[in-house]
PDB file of C-alpha atoms in Angstrom:
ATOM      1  CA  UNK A 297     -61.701  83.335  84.712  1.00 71.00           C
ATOM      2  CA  UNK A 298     -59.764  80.642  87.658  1.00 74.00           C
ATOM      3  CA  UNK A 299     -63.513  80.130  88.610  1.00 72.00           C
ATOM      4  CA  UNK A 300     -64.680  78.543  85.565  1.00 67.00           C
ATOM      5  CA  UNK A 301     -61.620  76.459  85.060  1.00 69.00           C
ATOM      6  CA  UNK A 302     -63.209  74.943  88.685  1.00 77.00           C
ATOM      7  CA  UNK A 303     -67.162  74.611  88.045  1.00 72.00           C
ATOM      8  CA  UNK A 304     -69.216  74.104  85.045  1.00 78.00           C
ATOM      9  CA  UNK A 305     -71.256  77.329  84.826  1.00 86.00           C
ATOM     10  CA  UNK A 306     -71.953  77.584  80.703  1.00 90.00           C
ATOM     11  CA  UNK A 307     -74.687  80.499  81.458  1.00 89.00           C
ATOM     12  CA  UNK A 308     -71.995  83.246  83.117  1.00 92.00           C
ATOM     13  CA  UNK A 309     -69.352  81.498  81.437  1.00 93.00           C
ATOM     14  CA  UNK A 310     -69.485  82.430  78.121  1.00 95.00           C
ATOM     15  CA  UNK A 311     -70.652  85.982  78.905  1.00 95.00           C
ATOM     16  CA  UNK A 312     -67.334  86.396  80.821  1.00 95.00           C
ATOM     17  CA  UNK A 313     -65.367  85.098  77.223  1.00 96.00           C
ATOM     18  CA  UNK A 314     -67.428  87.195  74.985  1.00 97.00           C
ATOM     19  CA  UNK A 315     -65.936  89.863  77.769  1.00 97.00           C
ATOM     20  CA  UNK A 316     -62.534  88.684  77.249  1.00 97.00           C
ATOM     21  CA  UNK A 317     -62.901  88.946  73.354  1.00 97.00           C
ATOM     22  CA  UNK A 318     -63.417  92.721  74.049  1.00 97.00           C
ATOM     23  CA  UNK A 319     -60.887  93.080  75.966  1.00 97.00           C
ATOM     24  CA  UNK A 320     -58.750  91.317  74.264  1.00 98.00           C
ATOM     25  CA  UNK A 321     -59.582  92.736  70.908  1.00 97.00           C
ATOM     26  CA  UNK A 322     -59.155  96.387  72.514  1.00 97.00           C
ATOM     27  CA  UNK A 323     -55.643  95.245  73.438  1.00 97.00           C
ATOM     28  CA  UNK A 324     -54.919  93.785  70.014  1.00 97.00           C
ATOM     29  CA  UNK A 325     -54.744  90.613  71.094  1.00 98.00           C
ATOM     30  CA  UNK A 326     -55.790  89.583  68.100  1.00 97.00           C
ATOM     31  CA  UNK A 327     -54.964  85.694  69.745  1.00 98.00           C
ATOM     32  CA  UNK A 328     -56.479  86.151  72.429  1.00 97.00           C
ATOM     33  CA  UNK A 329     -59.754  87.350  71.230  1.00 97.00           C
ATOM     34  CA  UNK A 330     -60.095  84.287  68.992  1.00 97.00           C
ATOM     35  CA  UNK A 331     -59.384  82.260  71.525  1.00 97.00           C
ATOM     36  CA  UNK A 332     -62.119  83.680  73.948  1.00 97.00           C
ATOM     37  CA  UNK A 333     -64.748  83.999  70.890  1.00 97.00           C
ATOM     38  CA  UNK A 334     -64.486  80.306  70.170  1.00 97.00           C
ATOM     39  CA  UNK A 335     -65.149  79.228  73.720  1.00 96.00           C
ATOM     40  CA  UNK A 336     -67.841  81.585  74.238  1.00 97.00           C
ATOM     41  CA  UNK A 337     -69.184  80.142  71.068  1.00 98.00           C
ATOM     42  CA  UNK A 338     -68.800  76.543  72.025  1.00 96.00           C
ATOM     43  CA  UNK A 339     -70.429  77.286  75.367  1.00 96.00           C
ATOM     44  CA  UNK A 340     -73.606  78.707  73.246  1.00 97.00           C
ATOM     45  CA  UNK A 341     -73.890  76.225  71.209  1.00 97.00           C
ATOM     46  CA  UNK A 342     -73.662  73.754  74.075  1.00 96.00           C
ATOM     47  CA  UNK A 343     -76.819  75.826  75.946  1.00 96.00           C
ATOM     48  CA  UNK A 344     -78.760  75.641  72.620  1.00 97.00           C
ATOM     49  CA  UNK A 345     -78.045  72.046  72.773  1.00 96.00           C
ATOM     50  CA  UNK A 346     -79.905  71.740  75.758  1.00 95.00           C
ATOM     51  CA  UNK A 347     -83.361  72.642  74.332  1.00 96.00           C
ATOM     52  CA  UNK A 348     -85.314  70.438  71.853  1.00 95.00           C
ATOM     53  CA  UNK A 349     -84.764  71.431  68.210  1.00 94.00           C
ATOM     54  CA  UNK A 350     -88.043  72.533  67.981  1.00 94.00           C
ATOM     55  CA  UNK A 351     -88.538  74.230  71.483  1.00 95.00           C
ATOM     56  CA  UNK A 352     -89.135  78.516  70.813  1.00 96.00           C
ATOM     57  CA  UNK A 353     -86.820  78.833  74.116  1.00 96.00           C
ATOM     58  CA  UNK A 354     -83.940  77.409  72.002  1.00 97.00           C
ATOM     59  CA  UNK A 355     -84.678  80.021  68.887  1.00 96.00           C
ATOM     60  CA  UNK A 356     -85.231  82.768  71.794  1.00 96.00           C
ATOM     61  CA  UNK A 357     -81.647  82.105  73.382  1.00 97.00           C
ATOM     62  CA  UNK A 358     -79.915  82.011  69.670  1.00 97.00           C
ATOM     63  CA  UNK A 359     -81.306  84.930  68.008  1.00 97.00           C
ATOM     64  CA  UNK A 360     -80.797  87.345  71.070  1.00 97.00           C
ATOM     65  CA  UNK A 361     -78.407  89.889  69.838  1.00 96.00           C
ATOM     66  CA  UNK A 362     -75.478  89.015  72.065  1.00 95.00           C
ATOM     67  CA  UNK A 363     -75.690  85.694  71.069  1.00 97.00           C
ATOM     68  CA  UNK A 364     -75.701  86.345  67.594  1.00 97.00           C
ATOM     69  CA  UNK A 365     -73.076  88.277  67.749  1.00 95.00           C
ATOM     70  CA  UNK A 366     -71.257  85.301  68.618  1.00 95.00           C
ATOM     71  CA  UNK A 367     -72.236  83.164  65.903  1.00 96.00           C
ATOM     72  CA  UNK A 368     -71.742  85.315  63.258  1.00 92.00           C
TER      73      UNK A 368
END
């Protein structure tokens, strides 16, 4: 986690948060997990962002299952 307060990395970075939502979710960090959800969401949204609105790439990356599990 200290390595993405450093560099910008959104692609790993909000794999390692939906991580930390486990984790934290397992622990009953009830917190926590929010915490980490949002910022993995954020980050996702951000990559989307990246992509033209009507670039299949963009619909790829947002309707992969681990990403939707985010946004839902």
């Amino acid at each position: 986690m200290a390595i993405l307060d450093k560099f910008e990395i959104p692609m790993a970075a909000w794999q390692v948060h939906r991580t930390a939502e486990d984790l934290c979710a397992d622990e009953e960090d009830h917190a926590g997990a929010g915490e980490h959800r949002s910022r993995a969401k954020e980050l996702v949204l951000k990559i989307a962002d990246t992509f033209d609105p009507e670039e299949p790439l963009r619909e790829s990356f947002l309707t992969a299952p681990p990403v939707r599990r985010i946004l839902a």
